[in-house]
mmCIF file of C-alpha atoms in Angstrom:
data_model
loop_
_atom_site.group_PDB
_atom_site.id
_atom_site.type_symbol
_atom_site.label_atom_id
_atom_site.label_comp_id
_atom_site.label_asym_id
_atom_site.label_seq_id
_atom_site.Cartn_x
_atom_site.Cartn_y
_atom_site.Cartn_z
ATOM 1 C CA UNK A 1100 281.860 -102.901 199.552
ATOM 2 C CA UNK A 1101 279.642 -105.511 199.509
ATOM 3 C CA UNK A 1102 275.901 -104.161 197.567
ATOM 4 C CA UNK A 1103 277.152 -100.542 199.177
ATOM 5 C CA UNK A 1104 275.523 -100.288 202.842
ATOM 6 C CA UNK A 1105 276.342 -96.513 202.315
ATOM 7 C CA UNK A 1106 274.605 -96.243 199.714
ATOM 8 C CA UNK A 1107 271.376 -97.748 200.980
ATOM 9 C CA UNK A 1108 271.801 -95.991 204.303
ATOM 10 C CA UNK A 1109 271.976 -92.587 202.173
ATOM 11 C CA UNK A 1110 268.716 -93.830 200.334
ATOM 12 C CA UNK A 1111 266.641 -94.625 204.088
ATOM 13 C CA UNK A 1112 267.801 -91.315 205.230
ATOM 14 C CA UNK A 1113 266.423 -89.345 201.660
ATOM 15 C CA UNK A 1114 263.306 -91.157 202.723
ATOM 16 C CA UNK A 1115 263.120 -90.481 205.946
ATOM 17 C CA UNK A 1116 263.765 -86.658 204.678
ATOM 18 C CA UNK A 1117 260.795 -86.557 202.186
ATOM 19 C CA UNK A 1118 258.405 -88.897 204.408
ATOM 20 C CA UNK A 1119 259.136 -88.425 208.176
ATOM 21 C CA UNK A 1120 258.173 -91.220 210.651
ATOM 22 C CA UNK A 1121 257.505 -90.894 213.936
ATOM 23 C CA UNK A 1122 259.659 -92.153 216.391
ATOM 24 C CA UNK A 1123 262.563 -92.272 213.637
ATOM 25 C CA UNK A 1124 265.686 -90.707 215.085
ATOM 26 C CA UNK A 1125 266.975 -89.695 211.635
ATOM 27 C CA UNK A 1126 263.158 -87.641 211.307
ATOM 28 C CA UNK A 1127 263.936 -86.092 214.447
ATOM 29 C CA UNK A 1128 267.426 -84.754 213.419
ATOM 30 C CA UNK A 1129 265.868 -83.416 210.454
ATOM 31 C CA UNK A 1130 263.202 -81.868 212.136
ATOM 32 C CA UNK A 1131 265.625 -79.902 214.747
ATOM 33 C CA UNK A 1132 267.628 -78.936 212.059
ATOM 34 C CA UNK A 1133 271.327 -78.297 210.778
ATOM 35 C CA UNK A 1134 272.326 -76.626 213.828
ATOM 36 C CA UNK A 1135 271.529 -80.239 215.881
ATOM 37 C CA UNK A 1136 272.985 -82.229 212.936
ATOM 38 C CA UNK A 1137 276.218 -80.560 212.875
ATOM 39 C CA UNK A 1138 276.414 -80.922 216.844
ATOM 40 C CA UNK A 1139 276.254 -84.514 216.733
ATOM 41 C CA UNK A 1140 279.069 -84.366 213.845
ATOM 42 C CA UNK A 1141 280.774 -82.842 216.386
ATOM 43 C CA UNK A 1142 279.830 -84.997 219.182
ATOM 44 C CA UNK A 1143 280.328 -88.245 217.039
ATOM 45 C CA UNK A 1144 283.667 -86.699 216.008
ATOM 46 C CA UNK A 1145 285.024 -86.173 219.960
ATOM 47 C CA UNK A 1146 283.695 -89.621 220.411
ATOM 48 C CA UNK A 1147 285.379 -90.895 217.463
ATOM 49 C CA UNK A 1148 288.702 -89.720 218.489
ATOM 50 C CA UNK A 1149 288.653 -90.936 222.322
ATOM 51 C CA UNK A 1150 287.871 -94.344 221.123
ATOM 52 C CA UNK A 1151 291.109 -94.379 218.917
ATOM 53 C CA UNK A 1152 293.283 -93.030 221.313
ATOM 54 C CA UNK A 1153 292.153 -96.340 223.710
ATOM 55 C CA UNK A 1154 294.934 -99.165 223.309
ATOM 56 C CA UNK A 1155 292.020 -101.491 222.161
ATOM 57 C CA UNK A 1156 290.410 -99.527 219.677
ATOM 58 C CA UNK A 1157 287.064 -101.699 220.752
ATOM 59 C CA UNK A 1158 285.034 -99.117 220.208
ATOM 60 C CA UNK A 1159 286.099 -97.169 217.194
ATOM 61 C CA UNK A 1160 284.640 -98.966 214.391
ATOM 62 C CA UNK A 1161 280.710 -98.413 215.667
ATOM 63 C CA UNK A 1162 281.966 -94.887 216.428
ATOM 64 C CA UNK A 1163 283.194 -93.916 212.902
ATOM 65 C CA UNK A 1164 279.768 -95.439 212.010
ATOM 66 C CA UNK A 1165 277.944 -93.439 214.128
ATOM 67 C CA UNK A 1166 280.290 -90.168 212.454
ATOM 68 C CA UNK A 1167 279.731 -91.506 209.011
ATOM 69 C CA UNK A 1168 275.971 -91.862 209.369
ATOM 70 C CA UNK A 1169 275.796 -88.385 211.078
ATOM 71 C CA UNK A 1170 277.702 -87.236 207.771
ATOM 72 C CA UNK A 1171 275.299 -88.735 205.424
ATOM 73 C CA UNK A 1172 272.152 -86.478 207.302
ATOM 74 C CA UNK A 1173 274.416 -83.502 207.091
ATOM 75 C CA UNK A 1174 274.760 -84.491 203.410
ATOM 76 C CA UNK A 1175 270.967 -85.409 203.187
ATOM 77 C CA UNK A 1176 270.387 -82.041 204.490
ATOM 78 C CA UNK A 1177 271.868 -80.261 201.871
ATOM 79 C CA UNK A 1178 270.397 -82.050 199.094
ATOM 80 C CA UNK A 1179 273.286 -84.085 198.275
ATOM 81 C CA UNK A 1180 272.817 -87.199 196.338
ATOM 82 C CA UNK A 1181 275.390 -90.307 197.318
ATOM 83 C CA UNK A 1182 276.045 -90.174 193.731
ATOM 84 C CA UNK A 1183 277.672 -86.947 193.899
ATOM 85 C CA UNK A 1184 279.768 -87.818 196.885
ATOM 86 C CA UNK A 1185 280.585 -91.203 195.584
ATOM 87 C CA UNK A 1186 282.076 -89.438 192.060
ATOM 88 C CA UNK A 1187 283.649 -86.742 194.482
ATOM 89 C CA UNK A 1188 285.513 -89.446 195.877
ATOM 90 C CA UNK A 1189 285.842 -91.559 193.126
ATOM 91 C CA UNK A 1190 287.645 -88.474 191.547
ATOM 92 C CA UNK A 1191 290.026 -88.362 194.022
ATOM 93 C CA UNK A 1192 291.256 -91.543 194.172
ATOM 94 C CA UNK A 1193 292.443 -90.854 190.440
ATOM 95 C CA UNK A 1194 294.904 -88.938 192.313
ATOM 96 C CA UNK A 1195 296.336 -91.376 194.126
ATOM 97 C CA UNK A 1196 299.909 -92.484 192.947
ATOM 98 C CA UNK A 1197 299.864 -89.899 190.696
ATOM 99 C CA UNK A 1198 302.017 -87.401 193.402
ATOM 100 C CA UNK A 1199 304.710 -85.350 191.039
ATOM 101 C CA UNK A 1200 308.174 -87.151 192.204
ATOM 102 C CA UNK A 1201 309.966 -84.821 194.309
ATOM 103 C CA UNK A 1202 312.823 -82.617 192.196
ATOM 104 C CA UNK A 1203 316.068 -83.824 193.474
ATOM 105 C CA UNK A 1204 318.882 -80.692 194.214
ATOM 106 C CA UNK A 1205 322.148 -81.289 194.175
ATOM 107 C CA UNK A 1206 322.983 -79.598 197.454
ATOM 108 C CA UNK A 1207 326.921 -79.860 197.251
ATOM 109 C CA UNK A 1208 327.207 -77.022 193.911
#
């Protein structure tokens, strides 16, 4: 991804976290708390999956940026650095391809 948007989304956020502004939506998540931040995971989710199920999928990719962003607060929240979730992920992509090839059985003995 081109100089990681993620990332420097995740960095705003941590900023927002340890120096709120006012009038900053991400400072007002933070200041209601997990319980709001893990209802607009939810809400962001529903939304998320309506927009896919539409035949022009229009919509989808600013709603799986609104999830993802929603995400990163959650992760914010938590003290979570991107680095962790970025190595997280990074491990398990190593994983990928390497699937165990299923055992063939000779059904006919």
């Amino acid at each position: 991804m081109k100089n990681d948007v993620w990332a420097q989304m995740f960095e705003v956020i941590q900023t927002r976290r340890e120096n709120p502004e006012e009038g900053s939506y991400t400072c007002y998540l933070f200041e209601k708390g997990r319980d709001k931040i893990l209802k607009k995971i939810g809400e962001e989710a529903a939304e998320t999956i309506i927009a896919a199920k539409n035949p022009s999928g229009e919509d989808l990719v600013g709603e799986i940026n609104d999830l993802f962003y929603h995400v990163l607060v959650l992760a914010a929240e938590y003290g979570l650095t991107y680095e962790e979730i970025a190595a997280e992920c990074e491990k398990r992509a190593e994983k990928i391809g390497n699937l165990k090839k299923m055992k063939t059985v000779d059904r006919n003995t």
